[in-house]
Amino acid sequence: MTTDQDLSLDGKSATARFAAKGIDVTPCKDQGVIKVVKRPGVEGDRPMIGDRVTVHYTGKLVNGKKFDCSRERKEPFSFNLGKGQVLKAWDVGVLSMQRGEVCTFLCKPEYAYGCAGNPDKIPPNSLVVFEMELLKFEGETLTDDGGIVRRIKLKGDGYTNPNDGASVDVHLEGSCDGRLFESRDVSFIVGEAEDKGIPLGVDRAMDKMQKGECCVLHLKPKYGFGSEGKPEYKIGPDKNITYEVTLKDFKKAKETWEMDLMEKLDLADAVKNKGNQYFKAGRYQQAIVQYHRIITWLEMECGTGIEQQKRIQDYEITAHLNLALCFLRTKEFSLVVDNCNKVIELDECNEKALYRRGEARLLRNEFTLAMADFQQVLQVNPTNRAARAQISICQSKIKEHHEQDKKTYANMFQKFAERDTKVRKHPIFCN
């Protein structure tokens, strides 16, 4: 165990004392971060690069003077490991810890505060000591709904990532409930992994990876094999799955700013058809990826003539309408409304946009707004029988809602009346 007495030393003595008791946890073994374990952690999993870790820490100079302490603030500290958000010593040291472990790190200046130090707290070129407790850690969440969680086993090289449309070469190992169900090398186009039988979650993680990276992806059913499962792999419906993915190589597709307008328009047709193909197969998330690509390419384009401007607008309208239809299928009704609104901004009398917005509002129980949309549809096309039927449904729902309100208020007033009667029978006298 390292005590304050161990710290009241000069730099050379402190390094010698720590080296005798601890281990060098730096990759290059330059004694930049020496670790002494004070309390072992729970055997098993360790944090990985990119994980969200939570720690308590106390920072001291080698003479024992304290300069920072999370416990005194009564608030643990969280950061993403290996992302350069904290001192290099922390990224290196915490990677070696286990959950619940308490240890002390002696850190050279180049792993801590460097030649500048920290004004009023840490002199230049100072060795520093951190006592740390690893409270918890969890993988990096790649989606807002928590459906894809990444844990990096081996960090990749460089700072570039595959983009939508990039060609990638990967090694995949898929498992479910601890059972390996596939192991293969495969190449695919990012955004079109479905064509090679690869789950959506693997496809969507590609733009976060670097060449040479090996990561573990934990996928919820939406990003795995969904409610259908994968009978050929003996995976049932709604199962969580795990993929270990190694990005061996990739070739980026042209970025939006690298393409001229004619390239974008030529590609838009093929991408729209790919999205339609996925939609017809019930692969709505994959279709959404394709339609989004069209909007990303064209939403800031103006065109040089009336014909070109109309072509751009037609692609935008079609992409937004198709996105609205996808989001109706995935029951993301606010996104349906958003995409229909985009269409109506471009074409205020668009029958499909008004109808689909009405559908979404009806499913959100916004009956009055929905009925207004369907009435607008009839103004555009008086022969639209579906809109007329939807208006009847809205009227019925509004009536039903009013009747329910009447019952609710009637019951409420009845309870108030009964309470008032009880009070009159048994008055409460105050002193």
Coordinates of C-alpha atoms in Angstrom, one line a residue:
M1 CA 0.0 0.0 0.0
T2 CA 1.3 3.5 -0.9
T3 CA 1.0 6.1 1.9
D4 CA 1.6 9.8 2.2
Q5 CA 5.0 8.9 3.6
D6 CA 5.9 7.3 0.3
L7 CA 5.0 10.6 -1.4
S8 CA 7.2 12.9 0.6
L9 CA 10.2 12.3 -1.6
D10 CA 12.1 13.9 -4.4
G11 CA 11.3 12.8 -8.0
K12 CA 14.1 10.2 -8.3
S13 CA 13.3 8.6 -4.9
A14 CA 9.6 8.5 -5.7
T15 CA 10.2 6.8 -9.0
A16 CA 12.5 4.2 -7.4
R17 CA 10.0 3.5 -4.6
F18 CA 7.1 3.1 -7.0
A19 CA 9.1 1.0 -9.5
A20 CA 10.0 -1.4 -6.7
K21 CA 6.4 -1.8 -5.6
G22 CA 4.4 -1.3 -8.8
I23 CA 4.3 -2.0 -12.6
D24 CA 4.9 0.2 -15.6
V25 CA 1.6 0.3 -17.5
T26 CA 2.8 2.5 -20.4
P27 CA 2.8 0.7 -23.8
C28 CA 6.4 1.7 -24.5
K29 CA 7.6 0.8 -20.9
D30 CA 9.3 4.2 -20.3
Q31 CA 8.1 4.3 -16.7
G32 CA 5.9 7.3 -17.6
V33 CA 3.0 5.8 -15.5
I34 CA 3.8 3.4 -12.7
K35 CA 0.9 1.7 -11.0
V36 CA 0.6 0.4 -7.4
V37 CA -2.6 -1.5 -6.6
K38 CA -4.1 -0.6 -3.2
R39 CA -7.3 -2.7 -3.5
P40 CA -7.9 -5.2 -6.2
G41 CA -11.0 -4.9 -8.3
V42 CA -13.5 -7.5 -9.5
E43 CA -12.0 -10.1 -11.7
G44 CA -13.3 -10.1 -15.3
D45 CA -14.0 -7.4 -17.8
R46 CA -11.7 -4.3 -18.1
P47 CA -12.5 -1.0 -19.7
M48 CA -11.7 -0.6 -23.4
I49 CA -10.9 2.4 -25.5
G50 CA -14.0 4.6 -26.0
D51 CA -15.7 3.3 -22.9
R52 CA -17.5 5.8 -20.6
V53 CA -15.6 5.4 -17.3
T54 CA -16.5 6.9 -13.9
V55 CA -13.8 7.4 -11.3
H56 CA -13.0 9.0 -8.0
Y57 CA -9.5 10.5 -7.8
T58 CA -7.1 12.5 -5.6
G59 CA -4.2 14.3 -7.2
K60 CA -1.0 15.1 -5.2
L61 CA 2.5 16.3 -5.8
V62 CA 5.3 14.0 -4.8
N63 CA 5.8 16.0 -1.6
G64 CA 2.3 15.0 -0.5
K65 CA 0.6 18.3 -1.3
K66 CA -3.0 17.7 -2.6
F67 CA -4.1 19.8 -5.6
D68 CA -7.4 18.2 -6.6
C69 CA -9.9 15.7 -5.2
S70 CA -13.2 14.5 -6.6
R71 CA -14.3 13.1 -3.2
E72 CA -14.1 16.5 -1.6
R73 CA -16.5 17.8 -4.3
K74 CA -18.7 14.7 -3.5
E75 CA -19.0 14.1 -7.3
P76 CA -17.3 11.3 -9.3
F77 CA -15.7 12.2 -12.6
S78 CA -16.7 10.6 -16.0
F79 CA -14.9 10.7 -19.4
N80 CA -14.5 8.6 -22.6
L81 CA -11.4 6.5 -22.2
G82 CA -8.6 6.8 -24.8
K83 CA -10.1 9.9 -26.6
G84 CA -7.7 12.5 -25.3
Q85 CA -10.3 14.1 -23.0
V86 CA -8.1 13.9 -20.0
L87 CA -4.4 13.6 -19.1
K88 CA -2.5 11.0 -21.1
A89 CA -1.7 9.2 -17.8
W90 CA -5.4 8.7 -17.1
D91 CA -6.0 7.3 -20.5
V92 CA -3.1 4.9 -20.1
G93 CA -3.7 4.0 -16.4
V94 CA -7.4 3.5 -16.2
L95 CA -7.2 1.1 -19.2
S96 CA -5.3 -1.2 -16.8
M97 CA -7.8 -1.2 -14.0
Q98 CA -10.7 -3.4 -13.0
R99 CA -14.1 -2.4 -11.7
G100 CA -13.8 -1.4 -8.0
E101 CA -10.0 -1.3 -8.1
V102 CA -8.2 1.4 -6.1
C103 CA -4.6 2.2 -7.2
T104 CA -2.0 4.9 -7.2
F105 CA -0.3 6.1 -10.3
L106 CA 3.1 8.0 -10.4
C107 CA 3.0 10.0 -13.6
K108 CA 6.0 11.7 -15.4
P109 CA 5.4 15.3 -16.6
E110 CA 5.1 14.2 -20.2
Y111 CA 2.1 12.0 -19.2
A112 CA 0.6 14.7 -16.9
Y113 CA 1.0 18.5 -16.9
G114 CA 4.2 18.7 -19.0
C115 CA 6.8 21.4 -18.9
A116 CA 4.2 24.2 -18.3
G117 CA 2.6 22.6 -15.2
N118 CA -0.6 24.2 -13.9
P119 CA -0.3 27.8 -12.6
D120 CA -0.7 28.1 -8.8
K121 CA -1.1 24.4 -8.4
I122 CA 1.6 22.4 -10.2
P123 CA 5.2 23.5 -10.8
P124 CA 6.7 23.0 -14.3
N125 CA 8.1 19.5 -15.1
S126 CA 6.4 18.0 -12.0
L127 CA 5.9 14.3 -11.2
V128 CA 2.4 13.9 -9.9
V129 CA 0.6 11.1 -8.1
F130 CA -3.1 10.1 -8.6
E131 CA -5.0 7.8 -6.3
M132 CA -7.9 6.5 -8.4
E133 CA -10.9 4.2 -7.9
L134 CA -12.7 2.8 -10.9
L135 CA -16.4 2.9 -10.0
K136 CA -17.9 1.8 -13.3
F137 CA -17.5 1.7 -17.1
E138 CA -19.8 1.1 -20.1
G139 CA -19.4 0.9 -23.8
E140 CA -19.8 3.9 -26.2
T141 CA -23.4 4.3 -27.3
L142 CA -23.5 5.0 -31.0
T143 CA -27.3 5.6 -31.4
D144 CA -29.7 7.8 -29.4
D145 CA -31.9 4.8 -28.6
G146 CA -28.9 2.8 -27.2
G147 CA -29.3 0.1 -29.8
I148 CA -25.6 0.0 -30.8
V149 CA -22.9 -0.1 -28.2
R150 CA -19.3 -0.2 -29.2
R151 CA -16.2 -1.4 -27.2
I152 CA -12.8 -1.0 -28.9
K153 CA -10.4 -3.8 -28.4
L154 CA -7.7 -2.4 -30.7
K155 CA -7.5 1.2 -31.7
G156 CA -7.1 1.9 -35.5
D157 CA -4.7 4.1 -37.3
G158 CA -5.1 7.6 -38.6
Y159 CA -8.1 10.0 -38.3
T160 CA -10.2 9.1 -41.3
N161 CA -13.3 6.9 -41.3
P162 CA -15.4 5.2 -44.0
N163 CA -18.4 7.2 -45.2
D164 CA -21.7 6.2 -46.7
G165 CA -20.9 4.6 -50.1
A166 CA -17.4 3.7 -49.0
S167 CA -16.1 0.2 -49.9
V168 CA -14.9 -1.7 -46.8
D169 CA -13.1 -5.0 -46.2
V170 CA -13.8 -6.4 -42.8
H171 CA -13.5 -9.6 -40.7
L172 CA -16.7 -10.4 -38.8
E173 CA -17.4 -12.8 -35.9
G174 CA -21.0 -12.9 -34.8
S175 CA -22.3 -14.5 -31.6
C176 CA -25.6 -14.9 -29.8
D177 CA -25.9 -16.1 -26.2
G178 CA -22.2 -17.0 -26.2
R179 CA -22.5 -19.1 -29.4
L180 CA -20.4 -18.2 -32.4
F181 CA -22.7 -18.3 -35.5
E182 CA -20.5 -16.8 -38.2
S183 CA -16.9 -16.0 -38.9
R184 CA -15.9 -14.6 -42.3
D185 CA -14.0 -12.0 -44.3
V186 CA -16.4 -9.9 -46.4
S187 CA -16.4 -6.7 -48.5
F188 CA -19.4 -4.4 -48.8
I189 CA -20.6 -0.9 -49.5
V190 CA -21.4 1.2 -46.4
G191 CA -25.2 1.7 -46.5
E192 CA -25.7 -1.5 -48.4
A193 CA -24.5 -4.2 -45.9
E194 CA -27.9 -5.8 -46.0
D195 CA -27.0 -7.1 -49.5
K196 CA -24.3 -9.3 -47.9
G197 CA -26.5 -10.5 -45.0
I198 CA -24.8 -8.1 -42.5
P199 CA -26.9 -6.5 -39.8
L200 CA -27.8 -2.9 -39.8
G201 CA -25.9 -2.2 -36.6
V202 CA -22.6 -3.3 -38.2
D203 CA -23.3 -1.1 -41.2
R204 CA -24.1 1.9 -39.1
A205 CA -20.9 1.6 -37.0
M206 CA -18.6 1.7 -40.0
D207 CA -18.4 5.5 -40.1
K208 CA -17.0 5.5 -36.5
M209 CA -14.2 3.0 -37.2
Q210 CA -10.6 3.5 -38.3
K211 CA -8.4 1.3 -40.4
G212 CA -7.0 -1.6 -38.3
E213 CA -9.6 -1.1 -35.5
C214 CA -11.1 -4.1 -33.9
C215 CA -14.2 -3.5 -31.9
V216 CA -17.1 -5.4 -30.3
L217 CA -20.6 -4.2 -31.2
H218 CA -23.5 -5.1 -28.9
L219 CA -26.7 -4.9 -31.0
K220 CA -30.3 -4.8 -29.9
P221 CA -32.8 -6.6 -32.2
K222 CA -33.7 -3.4 -34.2
Y223 CA -30.0 -3.3 -35.3
G224 CA -29.5 -7.0 -35.5
F225 CA -31.9 -9.6 -37.0
G226 CA -35.1 -8.0 -35.7
S227 CA -38.4 -9.7 -35.1
E228 CA -37.7 -12.2 -37.9
G229 CA -34.5 -13.6 -36.4
K230 CA -32.1 -15.5 -38.6
P231 CA -33.2 -19.1 -39.0
E232 CA -30.0 -20.1 -41.0
Y233 CA -28.0 -19.1 -37.9
K234 CA -30.5 -20.6 -35.5
I235 CA -31.2 -17.2 -34.1
G236 CA -34.8 -16.6 -32.9
P237 CA -36.8 -13.4 -33.0
D238 CA -35.9 -10.3 -31.0
K239 CA -32.5 -11.5 -29.8
N240 CA -29.6 -9.3 -28.8
I241 CA -26.4 -10.2 -30.8
T242 CA -22.7 -9.4 -30.6
Y243 CA -20.3 -8.8 -33.5
E244 CA -16.6 -8.5 -33.3
V245 CA -15.5 -6.4 -36.3
T246 CA -12.1 -5.8 -37.7
L247 CA -11.8 -3.1 -40.3
K248 CA -9.0 -4.3 -42.5
D249 CA -9.2 -1.7 -45.2
F250 CA -11.5 0.8 -46.9
K251 CA -11.8 3.2 -49.8
K252 CA -13.9 6.3 -49.2
A253 CA -16.7 7.4 -51.5
K254 CA -16.6 11.0 -52.7
E255 CA -17.8 13.4 -50.1
T256 CA -20.7 15.8 -51.0
W257 CA -18.3 18.7 -51.5
E258 CA -16.2 16.7 -53.9
M259 CA -19.1 16.0 -56.4
D260 CA -20.5 18.4 -58.9
L261 CA -24.3 18.7 -59.3
M262 CA -24.5 16.4 -62.3
E263 CA -22.7 13.6 -60.4
K264 CA -25.2 14.0 -57.5
L265 CA -28.2 13.9 -59.8
D266 CA -26.9 10.8 -61.7
L267 CA -26.2 9.0 -58.4
A268 CA -29.6 10.1 -56.8
D269 CA -31.6 7.9 -59.2
A270 CA -29.6 4.7 -58.4
V271 CA -29.8 5.5 -54.6
K272 CA -33.5 6.1 -54.8
N273 CA -34.0 2.7 -56.5
K274 CA -31.8 1.0 -53.9
G275 CA -34.0 2.6 -51.1
N276 CA -37.2 1.5 -52.9
Q277 CA -35.7 -2.0 -53.1
Y278 CA -35.1 -2.1 -49.3
F279 CA -38.5 -0.6 -48.6
K280 CA -40.3 -3.3 -50.6
A281 CA -38.3 -5.9 -48.7
G282 CA -39.5 -4.4 -45.4
R283 CA -35.9 -3.1 -44.6
Y284 CA -37.1 0.3 -43.5
Q285 CA -34.0 1.4 -41.6
Q286 CA -31.8 0.5 -44.6
A287 CA -34.2 2.4 -46.9
I288 CA -34.0 5.4 -44.6
V289 CA -30.2 5.5 -45.0
Q290 CA -30.5 5.7 -48.8
Y291 CA -33.2 8.4 -48.9
H292 CA -31.1 10.5 -46.4
R293 CA -28.2 10.4 -48.8
I294 CA -30.2 12.1 -51.5
I295 CA -31.3 14.9 -49.2
T296 CA -27.7 15.4 -48.0
W297 CA -26.5 15.7 -51.6
L298 CA -29.2 18.0 -52.9
E299 CA -30.7 20.1 -50.0
M300 CA -28.2 23.0 -50.6
E301 CA -28.2 22.8 -54.4
C302 CA -30.0 25.4 -56.5
G303 CA -29.4 24.4 -60.1
T304 CA -28.6 26.7 -63.1
G305 CA -31.9 26.6 -65.0
I306 CA -35.6 26.0 -64.5
E307 CA -35.4 22.4 -65.7
Q308 CA -32.5 21.5 -63.4
Q309 CA -34.1 23.2 -60.5
K310 CA -37.2 21.2 -61.0
R311 CA -35.2 18.0 -61.2
I312 CA -33.5 18.8 -57.9
Q313 CA -36.8 19.6 -56.2
D314 CA -38.5 16.4 -57.5
Y315 CA -35.7 14.3 -56.0
E316 CA -36.0 16.2 -52.7
I317 CA -39.8 15.8 -52.6
T318 CA -39.6 12.1 -53.4
A319 CA -36.9 11.5 -50.8
H320 CA -38.9 13.3 -48.1
L321 CA -42.1 11.5 -49.0
N322 CA -40.4 8.1 -48.9
L323 CA -38.8 8.9 -45.6
A324 CA -42.3 9.9 -44.2
L325 CA -43.6 6.5 -45.4
C326 CA -40.6 4.7 -43.8
F327 CA -41.2 6.5 -40.5
L328 CA -44.9 5.6 -40.6
R329 CA -43.9 2.0 -40.8
T330 CA -41.4 2.4 -37.9
K331 CA -44.0 4.3 -35.9
E332 CA -41.8 7.4 -35.6
F333 CA -44.6 9.8 -36.1
S334 CA -42.9 13.1 -35.3
L335 CA -40.4 12.3 -38.0
V336 CA -43.2 11.7 -40.4
V337 CA -44.6 15.1 -39.7
D338 CA -41.1 16.7 -40.1
N339 CA -40.6 15.2 -43.5
C340 CA -44.1 16.0 -44.7
N341 CA -43.6 19.6 -43.6
K342 CA -40.4 19.8 -45.7
V343 CA -42.4 18.7 -48.7
I344 CA -45.2 21.2 -48.1
E345 CA -42.6 24.0 -47.9
L346 CA -41.6 23.0 -51.5
D347 CA -45.1 22.2 -52.7
E348 CA -48.0 23.4 -50.4
C349 CA -50.6 21.3 -52.3
N350 CA -48.7 18.0 -52.3
E351 CA -51.5 15.4 -51.8
K352 CA -49.2 12.7 -50.5
A353 CA -47.5 14.9 -47.9
L354 CA -50.8 16.2 -46.6
Y355 CA -52.3 12.7 -46.4
R356 CA -49.2 11.1 -44.7
R357 CA -49.0 14.0 -42.2
G358 CA -52.7 13.5 -41.5
E359 CA -52.0 9.8 -40.9
A360 CA -49.2 10.5 -38.5
R361 CA -51.3 13.1 -36.6
L362 CA -54.2 10.7 -36.3
L363 CA -51.9 8.0 -34.9
R364 CA -50.6 10.6 -32.4
N365 CA -54.3 11.3 -31.3
E366 CA -54.1 14.8 -32.8
F367 CA -57.6 14.4 -34.3
T368 CA -58.4 18.0 -35.1
L369 CA -55.0 18.6 -36.8
A370 CA -55.4 15.3 -38.7
M371 CA -58.9 16.2 -39.9
A372 CA -57.6 19.5 -41.2
D373 CA -54.9 17.7 -43.2
F374 CA -57.4 15.3 -44.7
Q375 CA -59.8 18.2 -45.6
Q376 CA -56.9 19.9 -47.4
V377 CA -56.3 16.6 -49.3
L378 CA -59.9 16.8 -50.5
Q379 CA -59.4 20.4 -51.6
V380 CA -56.5 19.3 -53.7
N381 CA -58.3 16.1 -55.0
P382 CA -62.0 15.9 -54.2
T383 CA -62.1 12.2 -55.5
N384 CA -59.7 11.0 -52.8
R385 CA -61.9 8.4 -51.0
A386 CA -59.2 7.4 -48.5
A387 CA -59.1 11.0 -47.2
R388 CA -62.9 11.1 -46.9
A389 CA -62.8 7.9 -44.9
Q390 CA -60.1 9.3 -42.6
I391 CA -62.2 12.4 -42.0
S392 CA -65.1 10.1 -40.8
I393 CA -62.6 8.3 -38.5
C394 CA -61.4 11.7 -37.1
Q395 CA -64.9 12.9 -36.5
S396 CA -65.7 9.6 -34.7
K397 CA -62.6 9.9 -32.6
I398 CA -63.3 13.6 -31.7
K399 CA -66.8 12.6 -30.6
E400 CA -65.5 9.7 -28.6
H401 CA -62.9 11.9 -27.0
H402 CA -65.6 14.5 -26.0
E403 CA -67.8 11.8 -24.5
Q404 CA -64.8 10.5 -22.5
D405 CA -64.2 14.1 -21.3
K406 CA -67.8 14.5 -20.2
K407 CA -67.6 11.3 -18.2
T408 CA -64.4 12.3 -16.6
Y409 CA -65.7 15.7 -15.6
A410 CA -69.0 14.2 -14.4
N411 CA -67.2 11.8 -12.1
M412 CA -65.0 14.6 -10.9
F413 CA -67.9 16.8 -10.0
Q414 CA -69.7 13.9 -8.4
K415 CA -66.8 13.3 -6.1
F416 CA -66.6 17.0 -5.2
A417 CA -70.3 16.9 -4.4
E418 CA -70.0 13.8 -2.2
R419 CA -67.0 15.4 -0.4
D420 CA -69.0 18.6 0.3
T421 CA -71.9 16.6 1.6
K422 CA -69.6 14.8 4.1
V423 CA -68.1 18.1 5.2
R424 CA -71.6 19.6 5.9
K425 CA -72.6 16.5 7.9
H426 CA -69.3 16.5 9.9
P427 CA -68.1 20.0 10.2
I428 CA -64.5 20.6 11.3
F429 CA -64.2 23.3 14.0
C430 CA -61.0 25.2 14.4
N431 CA -59.8 26.7 17.7

